[in-house]
CSV table of C-alpha atoms in Angstrom, one decimal:
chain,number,residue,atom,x,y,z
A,963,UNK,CA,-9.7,-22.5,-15.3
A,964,UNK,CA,-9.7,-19.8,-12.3
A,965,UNK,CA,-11.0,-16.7,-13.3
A,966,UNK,CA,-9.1,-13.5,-14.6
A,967,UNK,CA,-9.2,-10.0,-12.2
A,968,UNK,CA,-11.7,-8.6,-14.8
A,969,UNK,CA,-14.0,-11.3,-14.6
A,970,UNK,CA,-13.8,-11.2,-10.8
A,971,UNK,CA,-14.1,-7.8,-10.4
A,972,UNK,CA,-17.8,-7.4,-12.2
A,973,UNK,CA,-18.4,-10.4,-10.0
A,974,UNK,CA,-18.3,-8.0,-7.5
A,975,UNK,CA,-19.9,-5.1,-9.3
A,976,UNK,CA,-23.7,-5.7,-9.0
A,977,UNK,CA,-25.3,-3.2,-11.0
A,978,UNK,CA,-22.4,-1.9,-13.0
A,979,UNK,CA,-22.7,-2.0,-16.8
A,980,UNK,CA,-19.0,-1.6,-17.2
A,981,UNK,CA,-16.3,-0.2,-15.4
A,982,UNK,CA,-13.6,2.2,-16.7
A,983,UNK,CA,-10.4,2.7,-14.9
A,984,UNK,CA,-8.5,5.5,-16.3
A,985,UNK,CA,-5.0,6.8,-16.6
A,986,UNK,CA,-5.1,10.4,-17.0
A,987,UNK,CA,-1.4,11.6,-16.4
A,988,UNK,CA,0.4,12.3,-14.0
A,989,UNK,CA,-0.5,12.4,-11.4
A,990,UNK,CA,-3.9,10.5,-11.9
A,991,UNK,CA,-2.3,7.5,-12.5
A,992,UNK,CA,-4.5,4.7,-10.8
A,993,UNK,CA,-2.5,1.5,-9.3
A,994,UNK,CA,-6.0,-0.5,-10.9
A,995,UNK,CA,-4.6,-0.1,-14.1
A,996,UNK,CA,-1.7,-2.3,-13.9
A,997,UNK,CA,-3.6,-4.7,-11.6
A,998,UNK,CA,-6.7,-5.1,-14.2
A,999,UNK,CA,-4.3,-5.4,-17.0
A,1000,UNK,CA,-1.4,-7.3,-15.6
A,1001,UNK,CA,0.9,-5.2,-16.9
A,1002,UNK,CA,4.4,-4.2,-15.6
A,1003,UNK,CA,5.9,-1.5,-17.3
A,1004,UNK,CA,5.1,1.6,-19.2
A,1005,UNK,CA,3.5,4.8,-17.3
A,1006,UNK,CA,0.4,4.6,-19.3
A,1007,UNK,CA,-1.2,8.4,-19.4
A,1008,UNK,CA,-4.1,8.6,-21.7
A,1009,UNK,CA,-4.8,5.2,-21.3
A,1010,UNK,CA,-8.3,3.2,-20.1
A,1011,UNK,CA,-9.2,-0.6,-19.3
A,1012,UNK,CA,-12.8,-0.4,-19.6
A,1013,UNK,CA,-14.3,-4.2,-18.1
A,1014,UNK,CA,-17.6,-5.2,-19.2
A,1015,UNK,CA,-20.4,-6.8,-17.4
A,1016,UNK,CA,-19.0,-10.6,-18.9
A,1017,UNK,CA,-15.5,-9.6,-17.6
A,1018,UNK,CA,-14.1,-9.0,-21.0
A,1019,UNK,CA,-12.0,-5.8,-21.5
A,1020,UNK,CA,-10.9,-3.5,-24.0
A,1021,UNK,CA,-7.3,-1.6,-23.1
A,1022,UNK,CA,-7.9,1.7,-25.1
A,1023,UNK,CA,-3.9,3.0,-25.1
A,1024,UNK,CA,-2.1,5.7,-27.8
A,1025,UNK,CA,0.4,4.4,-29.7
A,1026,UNK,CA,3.7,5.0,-27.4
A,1027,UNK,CA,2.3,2.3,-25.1
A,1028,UNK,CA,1.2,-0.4,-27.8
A,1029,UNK,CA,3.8,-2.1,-27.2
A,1030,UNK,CA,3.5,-2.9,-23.3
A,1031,UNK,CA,-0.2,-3.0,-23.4
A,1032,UNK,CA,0.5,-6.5,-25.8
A,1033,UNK,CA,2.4,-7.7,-22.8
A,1034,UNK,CA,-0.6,-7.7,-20.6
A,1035,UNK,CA,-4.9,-9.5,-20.3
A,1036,UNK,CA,-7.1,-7.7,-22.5
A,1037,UNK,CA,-8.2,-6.7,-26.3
A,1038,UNK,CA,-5.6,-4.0,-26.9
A,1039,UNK,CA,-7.2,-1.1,-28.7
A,1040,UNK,CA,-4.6,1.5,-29.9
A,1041,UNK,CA,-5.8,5.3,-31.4
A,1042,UNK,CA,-4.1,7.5,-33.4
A,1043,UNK,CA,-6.8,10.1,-32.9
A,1044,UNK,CA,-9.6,11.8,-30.7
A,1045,UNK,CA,-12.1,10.0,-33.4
A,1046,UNK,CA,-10.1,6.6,-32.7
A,1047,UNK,CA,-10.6,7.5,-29.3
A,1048,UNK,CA,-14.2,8.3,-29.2
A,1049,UNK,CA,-15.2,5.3,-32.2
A,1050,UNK,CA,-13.5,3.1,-29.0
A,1051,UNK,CA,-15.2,4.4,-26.1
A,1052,UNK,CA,-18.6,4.2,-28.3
A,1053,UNK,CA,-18.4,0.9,-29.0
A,1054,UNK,CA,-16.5,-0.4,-25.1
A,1055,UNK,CA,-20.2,1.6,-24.0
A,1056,UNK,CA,-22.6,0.7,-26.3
A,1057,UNK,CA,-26.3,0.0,-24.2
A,1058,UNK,CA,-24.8,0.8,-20.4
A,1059,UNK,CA,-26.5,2.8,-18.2
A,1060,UNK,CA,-24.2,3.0,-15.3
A,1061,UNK,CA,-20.5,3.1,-15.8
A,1062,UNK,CA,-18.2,2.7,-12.6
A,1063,UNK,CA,-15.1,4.8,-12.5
A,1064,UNK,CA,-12.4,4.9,-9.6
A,1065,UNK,CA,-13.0,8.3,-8.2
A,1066,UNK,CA,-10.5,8.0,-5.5
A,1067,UNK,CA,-7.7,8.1,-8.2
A,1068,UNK,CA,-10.0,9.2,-11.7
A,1069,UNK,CA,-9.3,12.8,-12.2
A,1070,UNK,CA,-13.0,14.9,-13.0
A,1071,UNK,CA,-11.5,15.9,-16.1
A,1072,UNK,CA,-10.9,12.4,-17.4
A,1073,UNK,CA,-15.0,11.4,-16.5
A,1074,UNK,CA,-16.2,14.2,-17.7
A,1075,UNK,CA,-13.9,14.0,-21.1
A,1076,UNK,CA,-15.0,10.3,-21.9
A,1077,UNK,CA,-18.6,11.3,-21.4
A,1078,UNK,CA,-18.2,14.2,-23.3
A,1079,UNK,CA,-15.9,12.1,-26.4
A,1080,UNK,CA,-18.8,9.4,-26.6
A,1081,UNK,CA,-21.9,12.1,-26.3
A,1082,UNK,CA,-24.0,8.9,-24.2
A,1083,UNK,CA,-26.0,9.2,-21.7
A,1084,UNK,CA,-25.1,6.9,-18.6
A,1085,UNK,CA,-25.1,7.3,-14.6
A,1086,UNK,CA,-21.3,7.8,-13.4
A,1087,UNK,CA,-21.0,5.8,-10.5
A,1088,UNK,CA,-18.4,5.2,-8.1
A,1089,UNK,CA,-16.6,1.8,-8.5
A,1090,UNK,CA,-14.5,2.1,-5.6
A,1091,UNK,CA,-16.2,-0.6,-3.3
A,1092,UNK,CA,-16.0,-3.6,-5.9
A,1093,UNK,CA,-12.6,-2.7,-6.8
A,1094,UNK,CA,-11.2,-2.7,-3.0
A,1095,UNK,CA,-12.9,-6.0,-2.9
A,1096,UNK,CA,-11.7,-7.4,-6.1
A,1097,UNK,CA,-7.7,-6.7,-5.3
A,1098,UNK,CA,-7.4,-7.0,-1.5
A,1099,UNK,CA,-7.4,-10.9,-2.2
A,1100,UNK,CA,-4.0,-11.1,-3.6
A,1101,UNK,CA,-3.3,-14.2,-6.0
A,1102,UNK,CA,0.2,-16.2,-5.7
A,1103,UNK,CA,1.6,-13.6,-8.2
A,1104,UNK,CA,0.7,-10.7,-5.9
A,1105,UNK,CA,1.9,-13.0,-3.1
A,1106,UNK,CA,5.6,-13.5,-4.4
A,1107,UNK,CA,6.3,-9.9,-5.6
A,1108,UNK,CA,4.7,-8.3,-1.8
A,1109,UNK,CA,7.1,-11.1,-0.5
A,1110,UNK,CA,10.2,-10.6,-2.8
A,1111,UNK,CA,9.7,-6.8,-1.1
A,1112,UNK,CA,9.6,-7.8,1.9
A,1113,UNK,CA,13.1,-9.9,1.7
A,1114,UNK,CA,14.6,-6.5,0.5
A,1115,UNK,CA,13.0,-4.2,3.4
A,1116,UNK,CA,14.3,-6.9,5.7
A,1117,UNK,CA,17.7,-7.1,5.1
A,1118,UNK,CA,18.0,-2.8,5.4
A,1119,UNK,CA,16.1,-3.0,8.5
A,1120,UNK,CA,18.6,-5.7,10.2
A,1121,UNK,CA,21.5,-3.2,8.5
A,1122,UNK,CA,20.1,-0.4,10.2
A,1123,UNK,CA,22.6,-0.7,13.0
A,1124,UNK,CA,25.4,-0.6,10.8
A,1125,UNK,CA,24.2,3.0,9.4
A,1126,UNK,CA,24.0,4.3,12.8
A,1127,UNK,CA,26.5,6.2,14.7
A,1128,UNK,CA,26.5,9.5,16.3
A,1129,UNK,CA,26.3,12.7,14.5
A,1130,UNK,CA,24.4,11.1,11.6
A,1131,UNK,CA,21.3,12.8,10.2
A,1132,UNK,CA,17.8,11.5,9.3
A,1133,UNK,CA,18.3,12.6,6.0
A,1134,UNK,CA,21.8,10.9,5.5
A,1135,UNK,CA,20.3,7.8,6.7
A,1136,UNK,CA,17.4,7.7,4.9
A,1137,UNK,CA,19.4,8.2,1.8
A,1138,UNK,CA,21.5,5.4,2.1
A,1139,UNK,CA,18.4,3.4,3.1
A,1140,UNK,CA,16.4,4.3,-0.1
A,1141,UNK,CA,19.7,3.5,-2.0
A,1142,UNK,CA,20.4,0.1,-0.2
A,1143,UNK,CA,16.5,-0.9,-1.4
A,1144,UNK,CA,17.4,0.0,-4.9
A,1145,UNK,CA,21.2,-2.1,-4.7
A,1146,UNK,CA,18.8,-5.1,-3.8
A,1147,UNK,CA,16.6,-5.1,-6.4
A,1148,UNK,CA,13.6,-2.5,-4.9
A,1149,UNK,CA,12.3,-0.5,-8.2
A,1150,UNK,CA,11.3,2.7,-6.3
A,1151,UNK,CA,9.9,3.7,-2.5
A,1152,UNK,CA,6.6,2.2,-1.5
A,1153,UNK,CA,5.9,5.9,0.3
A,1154,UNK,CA,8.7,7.9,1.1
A,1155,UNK,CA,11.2,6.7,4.0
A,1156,UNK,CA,10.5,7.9,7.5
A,1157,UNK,CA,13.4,8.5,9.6
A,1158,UNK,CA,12.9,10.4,12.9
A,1159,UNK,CA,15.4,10.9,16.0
A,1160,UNK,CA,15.0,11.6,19.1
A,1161,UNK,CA,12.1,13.7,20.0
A,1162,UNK,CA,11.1,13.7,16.3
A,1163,UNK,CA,9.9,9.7,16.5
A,1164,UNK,CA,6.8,10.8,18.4
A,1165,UNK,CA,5.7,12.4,15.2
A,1166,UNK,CA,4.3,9.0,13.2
A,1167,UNK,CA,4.4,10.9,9.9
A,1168,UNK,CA,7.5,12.6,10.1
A,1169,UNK,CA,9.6,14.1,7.6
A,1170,UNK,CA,13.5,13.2,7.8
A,1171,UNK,CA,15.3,16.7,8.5
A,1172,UNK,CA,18.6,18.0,9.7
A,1173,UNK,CA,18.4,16.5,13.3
A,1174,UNK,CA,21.4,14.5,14.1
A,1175,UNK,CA,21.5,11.6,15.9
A,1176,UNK,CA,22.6,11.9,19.9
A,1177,UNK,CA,23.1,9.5,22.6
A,1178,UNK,CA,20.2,8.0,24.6
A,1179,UNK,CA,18.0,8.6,21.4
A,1180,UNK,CA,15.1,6.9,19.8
A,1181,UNK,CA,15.9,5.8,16.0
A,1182,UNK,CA,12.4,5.2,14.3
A,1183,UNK,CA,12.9,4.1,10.9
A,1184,UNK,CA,9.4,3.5,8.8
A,1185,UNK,CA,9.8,2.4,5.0
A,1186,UNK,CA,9.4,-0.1,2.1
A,1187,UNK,CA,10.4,-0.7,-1.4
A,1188,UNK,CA,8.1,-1.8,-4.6
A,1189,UNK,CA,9.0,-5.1,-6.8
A,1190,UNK,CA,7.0,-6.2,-9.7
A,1191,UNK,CA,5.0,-2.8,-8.2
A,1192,UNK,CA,3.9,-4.4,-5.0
A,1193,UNK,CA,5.1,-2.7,-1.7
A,1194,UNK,CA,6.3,-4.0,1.2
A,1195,UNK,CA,6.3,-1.8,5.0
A,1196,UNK,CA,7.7,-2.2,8.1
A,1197,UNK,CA,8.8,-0.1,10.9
A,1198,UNK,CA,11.8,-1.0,12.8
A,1199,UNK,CA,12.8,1.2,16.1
A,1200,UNK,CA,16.0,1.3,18.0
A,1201,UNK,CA,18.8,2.9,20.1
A,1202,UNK,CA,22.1,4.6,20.0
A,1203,UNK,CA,23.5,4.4,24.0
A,1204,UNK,CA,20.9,3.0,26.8
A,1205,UNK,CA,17.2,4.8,26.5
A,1206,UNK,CA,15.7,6.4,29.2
A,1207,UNK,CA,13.1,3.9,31.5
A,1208,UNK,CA,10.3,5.3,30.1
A,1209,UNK,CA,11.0,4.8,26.2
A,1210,UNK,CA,12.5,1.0,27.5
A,1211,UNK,CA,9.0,0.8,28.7
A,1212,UNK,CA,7.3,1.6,25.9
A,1213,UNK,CA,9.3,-0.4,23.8
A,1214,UNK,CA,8.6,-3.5,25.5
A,1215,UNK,CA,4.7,-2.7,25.7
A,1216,UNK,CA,4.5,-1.9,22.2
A,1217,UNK,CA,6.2,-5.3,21.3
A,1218,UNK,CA,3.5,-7.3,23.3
A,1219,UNK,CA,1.0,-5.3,21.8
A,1220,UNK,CA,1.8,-6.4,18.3
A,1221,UNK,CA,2.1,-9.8,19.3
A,1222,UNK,CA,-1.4,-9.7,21.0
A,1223,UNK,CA,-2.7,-8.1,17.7
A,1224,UNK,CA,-1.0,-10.3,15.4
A,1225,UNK,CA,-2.0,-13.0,16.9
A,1226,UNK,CA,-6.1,-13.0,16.3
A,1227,UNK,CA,-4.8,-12.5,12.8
A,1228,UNK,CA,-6.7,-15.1,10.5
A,1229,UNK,CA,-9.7,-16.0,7.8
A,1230,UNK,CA,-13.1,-14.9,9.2
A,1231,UNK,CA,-11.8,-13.0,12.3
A,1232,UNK,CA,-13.2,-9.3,12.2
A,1233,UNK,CA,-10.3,-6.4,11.8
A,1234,UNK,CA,-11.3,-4.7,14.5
A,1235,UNK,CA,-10.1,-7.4,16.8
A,1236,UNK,CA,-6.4,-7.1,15.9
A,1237,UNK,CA,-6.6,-3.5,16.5
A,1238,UNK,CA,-8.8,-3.6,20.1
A,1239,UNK,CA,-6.1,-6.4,21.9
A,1240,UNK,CA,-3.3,-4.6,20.8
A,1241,UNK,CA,-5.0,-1.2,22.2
A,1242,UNK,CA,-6.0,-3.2,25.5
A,1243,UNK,CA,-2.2,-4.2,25.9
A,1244,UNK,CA,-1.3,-0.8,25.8
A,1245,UNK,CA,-4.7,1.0,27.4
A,1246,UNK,CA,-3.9,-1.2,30.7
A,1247,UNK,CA,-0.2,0.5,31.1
A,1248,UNK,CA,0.9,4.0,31.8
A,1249,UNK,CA,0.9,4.9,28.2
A,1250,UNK,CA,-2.7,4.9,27.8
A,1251,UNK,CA,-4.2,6.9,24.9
A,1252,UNK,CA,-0.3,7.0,23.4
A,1253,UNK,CA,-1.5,4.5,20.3
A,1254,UNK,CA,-3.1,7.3,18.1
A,1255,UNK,CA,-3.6,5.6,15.0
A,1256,UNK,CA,-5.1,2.2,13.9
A,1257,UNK,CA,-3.6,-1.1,14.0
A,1258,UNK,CA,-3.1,-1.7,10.1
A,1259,UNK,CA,-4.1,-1.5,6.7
A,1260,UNK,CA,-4.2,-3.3,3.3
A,1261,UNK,CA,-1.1,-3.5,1.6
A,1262,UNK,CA,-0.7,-3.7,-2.4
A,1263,UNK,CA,0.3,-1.9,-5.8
A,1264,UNK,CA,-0.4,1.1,-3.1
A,1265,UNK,CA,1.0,0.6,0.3
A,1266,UNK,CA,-2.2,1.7,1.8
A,1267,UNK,CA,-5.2,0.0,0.7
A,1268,UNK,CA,-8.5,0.0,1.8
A,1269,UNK,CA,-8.6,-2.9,4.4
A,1270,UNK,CA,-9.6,-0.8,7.8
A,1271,UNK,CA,-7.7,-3.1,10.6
A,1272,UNK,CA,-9.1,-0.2,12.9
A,1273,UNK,CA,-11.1,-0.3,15.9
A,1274,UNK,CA,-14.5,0.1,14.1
A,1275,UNK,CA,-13.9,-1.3,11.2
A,1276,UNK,CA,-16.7,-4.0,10.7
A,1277,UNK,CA,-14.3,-5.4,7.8
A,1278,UNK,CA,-13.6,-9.7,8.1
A,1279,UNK,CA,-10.4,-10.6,6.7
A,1280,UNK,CA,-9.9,-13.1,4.1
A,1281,UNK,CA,-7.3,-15.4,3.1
A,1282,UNK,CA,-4.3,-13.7,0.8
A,1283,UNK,CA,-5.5,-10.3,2.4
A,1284,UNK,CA,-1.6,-8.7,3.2
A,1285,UNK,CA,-2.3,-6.3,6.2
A,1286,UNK,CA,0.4,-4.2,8.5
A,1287,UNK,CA,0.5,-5.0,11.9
A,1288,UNK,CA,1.8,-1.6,13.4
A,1289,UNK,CA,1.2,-0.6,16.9
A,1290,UNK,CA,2.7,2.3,18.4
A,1291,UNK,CA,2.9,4.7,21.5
A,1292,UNK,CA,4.0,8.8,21.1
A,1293,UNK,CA,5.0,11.0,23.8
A,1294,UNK,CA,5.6,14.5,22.8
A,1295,UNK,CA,8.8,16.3,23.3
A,1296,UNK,CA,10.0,12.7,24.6
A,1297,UNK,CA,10.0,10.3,21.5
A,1298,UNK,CA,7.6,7.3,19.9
A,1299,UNK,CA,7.8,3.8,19.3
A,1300,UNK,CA,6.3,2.2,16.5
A,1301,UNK,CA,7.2,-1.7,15.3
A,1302,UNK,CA,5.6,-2.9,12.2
A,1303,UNK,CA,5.3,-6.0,9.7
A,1304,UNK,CA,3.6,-6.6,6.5
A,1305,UNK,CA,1.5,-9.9,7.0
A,1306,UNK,CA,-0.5,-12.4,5.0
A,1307,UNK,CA,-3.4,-13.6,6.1
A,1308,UNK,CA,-4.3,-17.5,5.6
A,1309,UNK,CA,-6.9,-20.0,6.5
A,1310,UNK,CA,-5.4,-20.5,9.8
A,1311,UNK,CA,-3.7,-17.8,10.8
A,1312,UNK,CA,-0.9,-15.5,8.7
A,1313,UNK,CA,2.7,-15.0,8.2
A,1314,UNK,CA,4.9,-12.5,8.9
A,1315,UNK,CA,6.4,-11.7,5.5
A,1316,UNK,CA,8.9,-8.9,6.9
A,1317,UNK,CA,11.8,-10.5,9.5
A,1318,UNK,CA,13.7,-8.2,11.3
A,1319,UNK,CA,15.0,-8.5,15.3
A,1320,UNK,CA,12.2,-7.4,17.2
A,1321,UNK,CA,14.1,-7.5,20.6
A,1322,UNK,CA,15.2,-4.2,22.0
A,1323,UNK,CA,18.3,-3.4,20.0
A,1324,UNK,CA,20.4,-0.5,21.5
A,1325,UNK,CA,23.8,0.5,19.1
């Protein structure tokens, strides 16, 4: 019998007498949560998963959520009261001297709070570490719902054309994308939609705005959708009317560059490596010092996850890691290029789990 998340994660929690992964409200709500407890629904404030050094867990929740947290992996304990609350913690923490929390998404008022409510002494540590390693090896679950997210992203980025015409705005067009995701099935954004014209697409975290779209322009277009809570992202740019010879150019250099990065994409290889012969594609044309952010990242329950495909990341991907692949080139006041897909990493080699024409495409 394979073994559950929580057993796997204090498998990679040396030294950790229990975790806790907390739900404080919004907006310290921690993607963990779900992913420990294999729960779906429910929003979950005030609620806890607390994994013990054997891998068995207690899910503290308040009564509105009772009936979810019975849907999900662990013992299900459900208070009516701060003493419920703190006679649960006691017991969850009985003899541990160093307790893991998430403090990249526990709030300081929830850690302080539990240690407060159960008047123990323990070391708060940070849990971060074994956690990222725990979940960036997705199970065939994981794999079906990133992929089912990726079938939905891909068929709105080969619509794309068909939402394009001149005169449209970012914002219109990001609106109908968001909505399109939802029509197939999507259950809310991954991040929010990036849609940037013209000399806005140099920006590669740009906010959709007024701008409408003219001829000879860029059309960068940089989204995903959740399903089952996983997220999918891709980045898909093209053209309305012919683009100048320098954006063509950078197009075409970007697209080789992905390929060259995609392709030492496999078990055992080291991150950085996707990363450094996609740069050397584009550090050997005129565009040079245009790629001004890393190659990729993990991919999850959050879109970005801590898998550093980066050129100094000293990080070796596994199989069922699920990675971007996303180089790009930005010229100020001119425009940007960016083409990105959501990839699975396997034994010998990956898949692209996003599908959308990667050819130039001019409208």
């Amino acid at each position: 019998m394979s073994m559950s998340r929580a057993e796997r994660l204090m498998q990679n929690a040396e030294g950790f007498d229990a975790i806790v992964i907390a739900n404080d409200g919004e907006p310290f709500l921690d993607s963990t949560f779900w992913y420990i407890t294999e729960q779906n629904s429910g929003c979950f404030e005030g609620c806890y998963a607390v994994v013990k050094k054997d891998g068995s867990m207690d899910v503290i929740v308040n009564i509105l959520e009772e009936e979810t947290a019975r849907t999900g992996k662990g013992d299900i304990k459900v208070y009516r009261s701060r003493d419920d609350l703190k006679s649960f913690f006691t017991d969850a923490l009985k003899g541990c001297s160093k307790v893991g929390f998430n403090v990249h998404s526990a709030s300081y008022a929830s850690v302080m709070g539990i240690k407060k409510l159960t008047e123990m002494e323990f070391e708060i540590a940070d849990a971060s570490d074994p956690l990222a390693r725990t979940y960036a090896i997705k199970d065939e679950r994981e794999i079906a719902a990133t992929r089912k997210a990726c079938e939905i992203s891909s068929t709105v980025a080969k619509e794309l054309p068909g939402y394009l015409s001149e005169g449209v705005s970012e914002k219109e067009v990001a609106a109908r994308m968001d909505a399109r995701m939802r029509e197939l099935g999507g259950t809310g954004n991954a991040f929010d939609t990036i849609a940037a014209f013209g000399p806005n697409s140099s920006q590669p975290h740009y906010m959709p705005g007024d701008y409408r779209l003219r001829q000879h322009d860029a059309a960068l277009f940089d989204f995903g959708t959740k399903y089952d809570r996983y997220c999918s992202d891709m980045t898909r740019t093209v053209f309305l009317g012919e683009p100048s010879d320098i954006m063509r150019r950078a197009y075409e250099v970007v697209l080789e560059a992905q390929d060259a990065g995609i392709a030492t994409y496999r078990a055992g290889a080291k991150a950085c490596e996707a990363d450094l012969a996609a740069r050397a594609v584009i550090d050997a044309t005129e565009f040079k010092g245009k790629f001004i952010h890393s190659f990729g990242h993990g991919i999850g329950q959050d879109v970005h996850q801590p898998i550093h495909v980066s050129p100094k990341s000293e990080q070796i991907l596994e199989a069922g890691n699920i990675v971007s692949a996303e180089p790009g080139i930005y010229i100020p006041g001119v425009g940007g290029i960016r083409i990105e897909d959501t990839i699975l990493i396997k034994e010998d080699g990956c898949e692209r789990l996003t599908s959308f024409p990667h050819e130039l495409t001019i409208i």
